[in-house]
mmCIF file with all atom_site columns, C-alpha atoms in Angstrom:
data_model
loop_
_atom_site.group_PDB
_atom_site.id
_atom_site.type_symbol
_atom_site.label_atom_id
_atom_site.label_alt_id
_atom_site.label_comp_id
_atom_site.label_asym_id
_atom_site.label_entity_id
_atom_site.label_seq_id
_atom_site.pdbx_PDB_ins_code
_atom_site.Cartn_x
_atom_site.Cartn_y
_atom_site.Cartn_z
_atom_site.occupancy
_atom_site.B_iso_or_equiv
_atom_site.pdbx_formal_charge
_atom_site.auth_seq_id
_atom_site.auth_comp_id
_atom_site.auth_asym_id
_atom_site.auth_atom_id
_atom_site.pdbx_PDB_model_num
ATOM 1   C CA . UNK E 1 1   ? -0.342  0.107   -0.104 1.00 53.00 ? 278 UNK E CA 1
ATOM 2   C CA . UNK E 1 2   ? 1.477   3.481   -1.219 1.00 59.00 ? 279 UNK E CA 1
ATOM 3   C CA . UNK E 1 3   ? 2.775   5.154   2.322  1.00 81.00 ? 280 UNK E CA 1
ATOM 4   C CA . UNK E 1 4   ? 2.743   2.111   4.247  1.00 82.00 ? 281 UNK E CA 1
ATOM 5   C CA . UNK E 1 5   ? 5.836   0.602   5.194  1.00 80.00 ? 282 UNK E CA 1
ATOM 6   C CA . UNK E 1 6   ? 5.245   -3.230  7.240  1.00 83.00 ? 283 UNK E CA 1
ATOM 7   C CA . UNK E 1 7   ? 7.512   -5.843  8.502  1.00 81.00 ? 284 UNK E CA 1
ATOM 8   C CA . UNK E 1 8   ? 6.805   -9.615  9.528  1.00 77.00 ? 285 UNK E CA 1
ATOM 9   C CA . UNK E 1 9   ? 8.086   -13.158 8.495  1.00 69.00 ? 286 UNK E CA 1
ATOM 10  C CA . UNK E 1 10  ? 6.516   -15.927 7.246  1.00 66.00 ? 287 UNK E CA 1
ATOM 11  C CA . UNK E 1 11  ? 3.646   -13.682 5.463  1.00 68.00 ? 288 UNK E CA 1
ATOM 12  C CA . UNK E 1 12  ? 2.791   -12.272 9.073  1.00 73.00 ? 289 UNK E CA 1
ATOM 13  C CA . UNK E 1 13  ? 3.051   -8.540  9.288  1.00 71.00 ? 290 UNK E CA 1
ATOM 14  C CA . UNK E 1 14  ? 4.164   -7.999  13.001 1.00 82.00 ? 291 UNK E CA 1
ATOM 15  C CA . UNK E 1 15  ? 4.697   -4.057  12.399 1.00 86.00 ? 292 UNK E CA 1
ATOM 16  C CA . UNK E 1 16  ? 2.938   -2.090  10.127 1.00 84.00 ? 293 UNK E CA 1
ATOM 17  C CA . UNK E 1 17  ? 3.408   2.038   10.051 1.00 86.00 ? 294 UNK E CA 1
ATOM 18  C CA . UNK E 1 18  ? 1.715   4.318   7.696  1.00 85.00 ? 295 UNK E CA 1
ATOM 19  C CA . UNK E 1 19  ? 3.350   7.647   7.334  1.00 84.00 ? 296 UNK E CA 1
ATOM 20  C CA . UNK E 1 20  ? -0.201  9.718   5.754  1.00 84.00 ? 297 UNK E CA 1
ATOM 21  C CA . UNK E 1 21  ? -0.926  9.199   9.583  1.00 83.00 ? 298 UNK E CA 1
ATOM 22  C CA . UNK E 1 22  ? 2.388   8.630   11.633 1.00 86.00 ? 299 UNK E CA 1
ATOM 23  C CA . UNK E 1 23  ? 0.094   5.359   12.990 1.00 89.00 ? 300 UNK E CA 1
ATOM 24  C CA . UNK E 1 24  ? 2.269   2.764   14.080 1.00 89.00 ? 301 UNK E CA 1
ATOM 25  C CA . UNK E 1 25  ? 0.694   -1.292  14.822 1.00 88.00 ? 302 UNK E CA 1
ATOM 26  C CA . UNK E 1 26  ? 2.119   -3.806  16.323 1.00 87.00 ? 303 UNK E CA 1
ATOM 27  C CA . UNK E 1 27  ? 0.034   -6.786  15.519 1.00 84.00 ? 304 UNK E CA 1
ATOM 28  C CA . UNK E 1 28  ? -2.314  -5.683  13.300 1.00 86.00 ? 305 UNK E CA 1
ATOM 29  C CA . UNK E 1 29  ? -2.202  -4.074  9.846  1.00 86.00 ? 306 UNK E CA 1
ATOM 30  C CA . UNK E 1 30  ? -4.831  -1.004  10.929 1.00 87.00 ? 307 UNK E CA 1
ATOM 31  C CA . UNK E 1 31  ? -3.635  0.514   13.520 1.00 87.00 ? 308 UNK E CA 1
ATOM 32  C CA . UNK E 1 32  ? -5.773  3.405   14.831 1.00 88.00 ? 309 UNK E CA 1
ATOM 33  C CA . UNK E 1 33  ? -3.652  5.679   16.702 1.00 89.00 ? 310 UNK E CA 1
ATOM 34  C CA . UNK E 1 34  ? 0.091   6.650   17.333 1.00 88.00 ? 311 UNK E CA 1
ATOM 35  C CA . UNK E 1 35  ? 0.701   3.356   19.042 1.00 88.00 ? 312 UNK E CA 1
ATOM 36  C CA . UNK E 1 36  ? -1.438  0.393   18.425 1.00 88.00 ? 313 UNK E CA 1
ATOM 37  C CA . UNK E 1 37  ? -0.782  -3.152  20.214 1.00 86.00 ? 314 UNK E CA 1
ATOM 38  C CA . UNK E 1 38  ? -2.724  -6.002  19.643 1.00 85.00 ? 315 UNK E CA 1
ATOM 39  C CA . UNK E 1 39  ? -2.249  -9.868  20.584 1.00 83.00 ? 316 UNK E CA 1
ATOM 40  C CA . UNK E 1 40  ? -4.730  -12.178 20.621 1.00 81.00 ? 317 UNK E CA 1
ATOM 41  C CA . UNK E 1 41  ? -4.357  -14.320 24.366 1.00 80.00 ? 318 UNK E CA 1
ATOM 42  C CA . UNK E 1 42  ? -7.616  -15.844 26.342 1.00 83.00 ? 319 UNK E CA 1
ATOM 43  C CA . UNK E 1 43  ? -5.196  -16.590 29.680 1.00 87.00 ? 320 UNK E CA 1
ATOM 44  C CA . UNK E 1 44  ? -7.020  -15.130 32.397 1.00 90.00 ? 321 UNK E CA 1
ATOM 45  C CA . UNK E 1 45  ? -5.357  -12.511 34.646 1.00 87.00 ? 322 UNK E CA 1
ATOM 46  C CA . UNK E 1 46  ? -2.722  -13.348 37.625 1.00 89.00 ? 323 UNK E CA 1
ATOM 47  C CA . UNK E 1 47  ? -1.704  -10.625 39.763 1.00 87.00 ? 324 UNK E CA 1
ATOM 48  C CA . UNK E 1 48  ? 0.845   -13.527 41.489 1.00 89.00 ? 325 UNK E CA 1
ATOM 49  C CA . UNK E 1 49  ? 2.739   -14.137 37.858 1.00 88.00 ? 326 UNK E CA 1
ATOM 50  C CA . UNK E 1 50  ? 6.364   -13.650 37.995 1.00 84.00 ? 327 UNK E CA 1
ATOM 51  C CA . UNK E 1 51  ? 6.490   -13.104 34.393 1.00 84.00 ? 328 UNK E CA 1
ATOM 52  C CA . UNK E 1 52  ? 3.897   -10.262 34.680 1.00 85.00 ? 329 UNK E CA 1
ATOM 53  C CA . UNK E 1 53  ? 2.282   -12.931 31.501 1.00 85.00 ? 330 UNK E CA 1
ATOM 54  C CA . UNK E 1 54  ? 4.079   -10.789 29.150 1.00 83.00 ? 331 UNK E CA 1
ATOM 55  C CA . UNK E 1 55  ? 3.638   -13.137 26.192 1.00 80.00 ? 332 UNK E CA 1
ATOM 56  C CA . UNK E 1 56  ? 0.208   -13.708 26.775 1.00 82.00 ? 333 UNK E CA 1
ATOM 57  C CA . UNK E 1 57  ? -1.784  -10.478 26.300 1.00 80.00 ? 334 UNK E CA 1
ATOM 58  C CA . UNK E 1 58  ? -0.850  -6.604  24.588 1.00 80.00 ? 335 UNK E CA 1
ATOM 59  C CA . UNK E 1 59  ? 2.142   -5.185  27.081 1.00 83.00 ? 336 UNK E CA 1
ATOM 60  C CA . UNK E 1 60  ? 3.951   -1.622  27.288 1.00 84.00 ? 337 UNK E CA 1
ATOM 61  C CA . UNK E 1 61  ? 7.329   -2.019  28.966 1.00 85.00 ? 338 UNK E CA 1
ATOM 62  C CA . UNK E 1 62  ? 8.730   0.450   29.767 1.00 85.00 ? 339 UNK E CA 1
ATOM 63  C CA . UNK E 1 63  ? 12.173  -0.221  31.832 1.00 84.00 ? 340 UNK E CA 1
ATOM 64  C CA . UNK E 1 64  ? 15.757  0.590   33.601 1.00 84.00 ? 341 UNK E CA 1
ATOM 65  C CA . UNK E 1 65  ? 18.160  -1.575  33.386 1.00 82.00 ? 342 UNK E CA 1
ATOM 66  C CA . UNK E 1 66  ? 20.571  0.140   35.950 1.00 80.00 ? 343 UNK E CA 1
ATOM 67  C CA . UNK E 1 67  ? 18.133  -1.280  39.071 1.00 69.00 ? 344 UNK E CA 1
ATOM 68  C CA . UNK E 1 68  ? 19.927  1.396   41.763 1.00 77.00 ? 345 UNK E CA 1
ATOM 69  C CA . UNK E 1 69  ? 17.870  3.410   44.059 1.00 77.00 ? 346 UNK E CA 1
ATOM 70  C CA . UNK E 1 70  ? 17.860  6.521   42.290 1.00 81.00 ? 347 UNK E CA 1
ATOM 71  C CA . UNK E 1 71  ? 17.334  5.209   38.720 1.00 84.00 ? 348 UNK E CA 1
ATOM 72  C CA . UNK E 1 72  ? 13.209  5.391   37.389 1.00 89.00 ? 349 UNK E CA 1
ATOM 73  C CA . UNK E 1 73  ? 11.106  4.335   34.641 1.00 90.00 ? 350 UNK E CA 1
ATOM 74  C CA . UNK E 1 74  ? 8.033   6.875   33.726 1.00 90.00 ? 351 UNK E CA 1
ATOM 75  C CA . UNK E 1 75  ? 5.118   7.952   30.863 1.00 89.00 ? 352 UNK E CA 1
ATOM 76  C CA . UNK E 1 76  ? 4.897   11.202  30.628 1.00 86.00 ? 353 UNK E CA 1
ATOM 77  C CA . UNK E 1 77  ? 1.185   12.253  29.893 1.00 84.00 ? 354 UNK E CA 1
ATOM 78  C CA . UNK E 1 78  ? -0.056  16.278  28.774 1.00 78.00 ? 355 UNK E CA 1
ATOM 79  C CA . UNK E 1 79  ? -0.064  19.037  26.780 1.00 68.00 ? 356 UNK E CA 1
ATOM 80  C CA . UNK E 1 80  ? 3.262   20.192  26.701 1.00 61.00 ? 357 UNK E CA 1
ATOM 81  C CA . UNK E 1 81  ? 2.692   23.752  25.941 1.00 63.00 ? 358 UNK E CA 1
ATOM 82  C CA . UNK E 1 82  ? 4.591   24.154  29.398 1.00 61.00 ? 359 UNK E CA 1
ATOM 83  C CA . UNK E 1 83  ? 6.490   22.250  31.889 1.00 60.00 ? 360 UNK E CA 1
ATOM 84  C CA . UNK E 1 84  ? 3.842   22.809  34.617 1.00 61.00 ? 361 UNK E CA 1
ATOM 85  C CA . UNK E 1 85  ? 1.085   21.235  32.281 1.00 67.00 ? 362 UNK E CA 1
ATOM 86  C CA . UNK E 1 86  ? 2.738   17.383  32.523 1.00 79.00 ? 363 UNK E CA 1
ATOM 87  C CA . UNK E 1 87  ? 1.336   14.160  34.736 1.00 87.00 ? 364 UNK E CA 1
ATOM 88  C CA . UNK E 1 88  ? 3.523   11.403  34.845 1.00 90.00 ? 365 UNK E CA 1
ATOM 89  C CA . UNK E 1 89  ? 3.437   7.899   35.832 1.00 92.00 ? 366 UNK E CA 1
ATOM 90  C CA . UNK E 1 90  ? 6.596   6.969   37.323 1.00 93.00 ? 367 UNK E CA 1
ATOM 91  C CA . UNK E 1 91  ? 8.605   3.573   38.796 1.00 91.00 ? 368 UNK E CA 1
ATOM 92  C CA . UNK E 1 92  ? 11.374  4.177   41.184 1.00 90.00 ? 369 UNK E CA 1
ATOM 93  C CA . UNK E 1 93  ? 13.173  2.826   43.870 1.00 82.00 ? 370 UNK E CA 1
ATOM 94  C CA . UNK E 1 94  ? 15.372  0.450   42.911 1.00 74.00 ? 371 UNK E CA 1
ATOM 95  C CA . UNK E 1 95  ? 14.068  -3.129  43.854 1.00 73.00 ? 372 UNK E CA 1
ATOM 96  C CA . UNK E 1 96  ? 11.764  -1.800  45.845 1.00 75.00 ? 373 UNK E CA 1
ATOM 97  C CA . UNK E 1 97  ? 9.763   -0.737  42.586 1.00 85.00 ? 374 UNK E CA 1
ATOM 98  C CA . UNK E 1 98  ? 7.928   2.589   44.390 1.00 92.00 ? 375 UNK E CA 1
ATOM 99  C CA . UNK E 1 99  ? 4.797   3.988   41.763 1.00 93.00 ? 376 UNK E CA 1
ATOM 100 C CA . UNK E 1 100 ? 4.378   7.636   42.249 1.00 95.00 ? 377 UNK E CA 1
ATOM 101 C CA . UNK E 1 101 ? 1.440   9.873   40.048 1.00 94.00 ? 378 UNK E CA 1
ATOM 102 C CA . UNK E 1 102 ? 3.086   13.419  39.472 1.00 93.00 ? 379 UNK E CA 1
ATOM 103 C CA . UNK E 1 103 ? 0.961   16.628  38.768 1.00 88.00 ? 380 UNK E CA 1
ATOM 104 C CA . UNK E 1 104 ? 2.686   19.333  38.484 1.00 82.00 ? 381 UNK E CA 1
ATOM 105 C CA . UNK E 1 105 ? 5.522   18.417  39.563 1.00 86.00 ? 382 UNK E CA 1
ATOM 106 C CA . UNK E 1 106 ? 3.953   17.218  42.908 1.00 90.00 ? 383 UNK E CA 1
ATOM 107 C CA . UNK E 1 107 ? 3.855   13.470  43.865 1.00 93.00 ? 384 UNK E CA 1
ATOM 108 C CA . UNK E 1 108 ? 0.205   13.689  44.422 1.00 92.00 ? 385 UNK E CA 1
ATOM 109 C CA . UNK E 1 109 ? -0.053  9.401   44.697 1.00 94.00 ? 386 UNK E CA 1
ATOM 110 C CA . UNK E 1 110 ? 2.398   6.990   45.880 1.00 95.00 ? 387 UNK E CA 1
ATOM 111 C CA . UNK E 1 111 ? 2.193   3.507   46.470 1.00 95.00 ? 388 UNK E CA 1
ATOM 112 C CA . UNK E 1 112 ? 5.400   1.727   48.548 1.00 94.00 ? 389 UNK E CA 1
ATOM 113 C CA . UNK E 1 113 ? 6.564   -1.400  46.361 1.00 92.00 ? 390 UNK E CA 1
ATOM 114 C CA . UNK E 1 114 ? 7.793   -2.936  50.041 1.00 91.00 ? 391 UNK E CA 1
ATOM 115 C CA . UNK E 1 115 ? 3.912   -3.191  51.491 1.00 93.00 ? 392 UNK E CA 1
ATOM 116 C CA . UNK E 1 116 ? 1.356   -1.454  49.058 1.00 93.00 ? 393 UNK E CA 1
ATOM 117 C CA . UNK E 1 117 ? 0.875   1.259   51.147 1.00 94.00 ? 394 UNK E CA 1
ATOM 118 C CA . UNK E 1 118 ? -1.168  4.267   49.421 1.00 95.00 ? 395 UNK E CA 1
ATOM 119 C CA . UNK E 1 119 ? -0.462  7.462   50.296 1.00 94.00 ? 396 UNK E CA 1
ATOM 120 C CA . UNK E 1 120 ? -2.587  10.473  49.239 1.00 94.00 ? 397 UNK E CA 1
ATOM 121 C CA . UNK E 1 121 ? -0.213  13.797  49.469 1.00 91.00 ? 398 UNK E CA 1
ATOM 122 C CA . UNK E 1 122 ? 2.167   11.519  51.808 1.00 92.00 ? 399 UNK E CA 1
ATOM 123 C CA . UNK E 1 123 ? 5.094   10.050  49.748 1.00 91.00 ? 400 UNK E CA 1
ATOM 124 C CA . UNK E 1 124 ? 5.980   7.611   52.947 1.00 91.00 ? 401 UNK E CA 1
ATOM 125 C CA . UNK E 1 125 ? 2.930   6.538   53.918 1.00 91.00 ? 402 UNK E CA 1
ATOM 126 C CA . UNK E 1 126 ? 2.954   4.673   57.365 1.00 90.00 ? 403 UNK E CA 1
ATOM 127 C CA . UNK E 1 127 ? -0.675  2.829   56.962 1.00 90.00 ? 404 UNK E CA 1
ATOM 128 C CA . UNK E 1 128 ? -2.558  0.872   54.052 1.00 92.00 ? 405 UNK E CA 1
ATOM 129 C CA . UNK E 1 129 ? -4.333  4.199   53.222 1.00 92.00 ? 406 UNK E CA 1
ATOM 130 C CA . UNK E 1 130 ? -2.202  7.468   55.152 1.00 91.00 ? 407 UNK E CA 1
ATOM 131 C CA . UNK E 1 131 ? -4.052  10.591  53.499 1.00 91.00 ? 408 UNK E CA 1
ATOM 132 C CA . UNK E 1 132 ? -1.901  14.225  54.288 1.00 87.00 ? 409 UNK E CA 1
ATOM 133 C CA . UNK E 1 133 ? 1.628   15.246  55.442 1.00 80.00 ? 410 UNK E CA 1
ATOM 134 C CA . UNK E 1 134 ? 2.813   13.876  58.252 1.00 80.00 ? 411 UNK E CA 1
ATOM 135 C CA . UNK E 1 135 ? 0.284   10.993  57.785 1.00 80.00 ? 412 UNK E CA 1
ATOM 136 C CA . UNK E 1 136 ? -2.720  12.602  59.415 1.00 81.00 ? 413 UNK E CA 1
ATOM 137 C CA . UNK E 1 137 ? -5.097  10.453  58.393 1.00 86.00 ? 414 UNK E CA 1
ATOM 138 C CA . UNK E 1 138 ? -4.602  6.424   58.253 1.00 87.00 ? 415 UNK E CA 1
ATOM 139 C CA . UNK E 1 139 ? -6.723  3.384   57.109 1.00 85.00 ? 416 UNK E CA 1
ATOM 140 C CA . UNK E 1 140 ? -5.064  -0.093  58.570 1.00 82.00 ? 417 UNK E CA 1
ATOM 141 C CA . UNK E 1 141 ? -4.881  -3.213  57.237 1.00 81.00 ? 418 UNK E CA 1
ATOM 142 C CA . UNK E 1 142 ? -7.737  -4.233  59.779 1.00 78.00 ? 419 UNK E CA 1
ATOM 143 C CA . UNK E 1 143 ? -10.167 -1.154  58.812 1.00 76.00 ? 420 UNK E CA 1
ATOM 144 C CA . UNK E 1 144 ? -9.285  0.562   61.886 1.00 76.00 ? 421 UNK E CA 1
ATOM 145 C CA . UNK E 1 145 ? -9.079  4.596   61.156 1.00 79.00 ? 422 UNK E CA 1
ATOM 146 C CA . UNK E 1 146 ? -6.778  7.386   62.998 1.00 82.00 ? 423 UNK E CA 1
ATOM 147 C CA . UNK E 1 147 ? -7.324  10.929  62.636 1.00 80.00 ? 424 UNK E CA 1
ATOM 148 C CA . UNK E 1 148 ? -6.065  14.080  64.919 1.00 77.00 ? 425 UNK E CA 1
ATOM 149 C CA . UNK E 1 149 ? -9.579  15.410  63.572 1.00 73.00 ? 426 UNK E CA 1
ATOM 150 C CA . UNK E 1 150 ? -13.032 14.573  62.930 1.00 68.00 ? 427 UNK E CA 1
ATOM 151 C CA . UNK E 1 151 ? -15.458 16.715  61.065 1.00 68.00 ? 428 UNK E CA 1
ATOM 152 C CA . UNK E 1 152 ? -18.831 16.224  60.133 1.00 64.00 ? 429 UNK E CA 1
ATOM 153 C CA . UNK E 1 153 ? -21.700 18.447  58.552 1.00 64.00 ? 430 UNK E CA 1
ATOM 154 C CA . UNK E 1 154 ? -24.974 18.914  56.968 1.00 63.00 ? 431 UNK E CA 1
ATOM 155 C CA . UNK E 1 155 ? -28.413 18.637  58.432 1.00 63.00 ? 432 UNK E CA 1
ATOM 156 C CA . UNK E 1 156 ? -28.984 16.062  61.618 1.00 64.00 ? 433 UNK E CA 1
ATOM 157 C CA . UNK E 1 157 ? -24.913 15.271  61.376 1.00 65.00 ? 434 UNK E CA 1
ATOM 158 C CA . UNK E 1 158 ? -24.130 11.854  63.236 1.00 65.00 ? 435 UNK E CA 1
ATOM 159 C CA . UNK E 1 159 ? -21.139 10.184  64.023 1.00 69.00 ? 436 UNK E CA 1
ATOM 160 C CA . UNK E 1 160 ? -21.917 6.336   64.404 1.00 66.00 ? 437 UNK E CA 1
ATOM 161 C CA . UNK E 1 161 ? -19.447 3.866   65.852 1.00 65.00 ? 438 UNK E CA 1
ATOM 162 C CA . UNK E 1 162 ? -20.119 0.391   65.871 1.00 62.00 ? 439 UNK E CA 1
ATOM 163 C CA . UNK E 1 163 ? -18.267 -2.875  66.739 1.00 58.00 ? 440 UNK E CA 1
ATOM 164 C CA . UNK E 1 164 ? -17.220 -5.158  63.806 1.00 54.00 ? 441 UNK E CA 1
ATOM 165 C CA . UNK E 1 165 ? -20.159 -7.321  63.886 1.00 53.00 ? 442 UNK E CA 1
ATOM 166 C CA . UNK E 1 166 ? -22.252 -4.224  63.216 1.00 53.00 ? 443 UNK E CA 1
ATOM 167 C CA . UNK E 1 167 ? -23.677 -4.321  66.301 1.00 57.00 ? 444 UNK E CA 1
ATOM 168 C CA . UNK E 1 168 ? -23.479 -2.294  69.566 1.00 57.00 ? 445 UNK E CA 1
ATOM 169 C CA . UNK E 1 169 ? -23.439 0.777   67.666 1.00 61.00 ? 446 UNK E CA 1
ATOM 170 C CA . UNK E 1 170 ? -22.937 4.057   69.324 1.00 62.00 ? 447 UNK E CA 1
ATOM 171 C CA . UNK E 1 171 ? -24.128 7.568   68.226 1.00 63.00 ? 448 UNK E CA 1
ATOM 172 C CA . UNK E 1 172 ? -22.985 11.400  68.648 1.00 64.00 ? 449 UNK E CA 1
ATOM 173 C CA . UNK E 1 173 ? -26.157 12.818  66.901 1.00 62.00 ? 450 UNK E CA 1
ATOM 174 C CA . UNK E 1 174 ? -26.638 16.819  66.801 1.00 62.00 ? 451 UNK E CA 1
ATOM 175 C CA . UNK E 1 175 ? -30.117 18.054  66.031 1.00 64.00 ? 452 UNK E CA 1
ATOM 176 C CA . UNK E 1 176 ? -31.414 21.751  65.919 1.00 65.00 ? 453 UNK E CA 1
ATOM 177 C CA . UNK E 1 177 ? -29.271 23.113  68.976 1.00 69.00 ? 454 UNK E CA 1
ATOM 178 C CA . UNK E 1 178 ? -29.402 19.733  70.591 1.00 71.00 ? 455 UNK E CA 1
ATOM 179 C CA . UNK E 1 179 ? -26.045 17.499  70.971 1.00 72.00 ? 456 UNK E CA 1
ATOM 180 C CA . UNK E 1 180 ? -26.941 13.544  72.299 1.00 72.00 ? 457 UNK E CA 1
ATOM 181 C CA . UNK E 1 181 ? -24.976 10.250  72.977 1.00 73.00 ? 458 UNK E CA 1
ATOM 182 C CA . UNK E 1 182 ? -26.861 7.298   72.981 1.00 69.00 ? 459 UNK E CA 1
ATOM 183 C CA . UNK E 1 183 ? -26.668 3.678   72.988 1.00 73.00 ? 460 UNK E CA 1
ATOM 184 C CA . UNK E 1 184 ? -28.959 0.645   72.380 1.00 70.00 ? 461 UNK E CA 1
ATOM 185 C CA . UNK E 1 185 ? -31.704 3.149   71.577 1.00 69.00 ? 462 UNK E CA 1
ATOM 186 C CA . UNK E 1 186 ? -31.018 5.362   75.164 1.00 74.00 ? 463 UNK E CA 1
ATOM 187 C CA . UNK E 1 187 ? -29.948 8.802   75.674 1.00 73.00 ? 464 UNK E CA 1
ATOM 188 C CA . UNK E 1 188 ? -26.636 8.468   78.185 1.00 73.00 ? 465 UNK E CA 1
ATOM 189 C CA . UNK E 1 189 ? -25.773 12.366  77.436 1.00 75.00 ? 466 UNK E CA 1
ATOM 190 C CA . UNK E 1 190 ? -28.536 14.880  76.425 1.00 71.00 ? 467 UNK E CA 1
ATOM 191 C CA . UNK E 1 191 ? -27.258 18.571  75.929 1.00 76.00 ? 468 UNK E CA 1
ATOM 192 C CA . UNK E 1 192 ? -29.499 21.464  74.784 1.00 77.00 ? 469 UNK E CA 1
ATOM 193 C CA . UNK E 1 193 ? -28.578 24.745  73.884 1.00 71.00 ? 470 UNK E CA 1
ATOM 194 C CA . UNK E 1 194 ? -29.290 27.229  76.922 1.00 65.00 ? 471 UNK E CA 1
#
């Protein structure tokens, strides 16, 4: 076909390049965008696969083979009209294999490779989920929430504390200048405005 190049063996096209559209096709002769990867595989997804199932599904590898603590690999997204308008998906930390989402030169999401802890606005999370600089809000793997402050707003706002099986709830309830603390349907503290 004019303005196209195809490379392959045994009559099979492995790589297709369309000069007019600048589209590369790997495993397809009809690439629909700048890079189009096609592989027919019916193997089920397996997160525990040590080979990352590279041979069974279309895969894109971005790899830094230096394997040093300072090394990293990344995919950069965005409209490069300025250095501020970028989003980066970064794998870093050598053998630890941390993952970071960087927006406008700030790492806003971090996943630690050593334990899977996730930090939002925190690059060194100390719990399964940590939000805010200094580990201010944390959720452990057992579902225990640690936070220095809790603000609940809205009409008839209430905070409910339950046992793990959902029974024995303990409710703090604010309604029309009345504050109530009750459990098992009975008030244990009832405060009204003066």
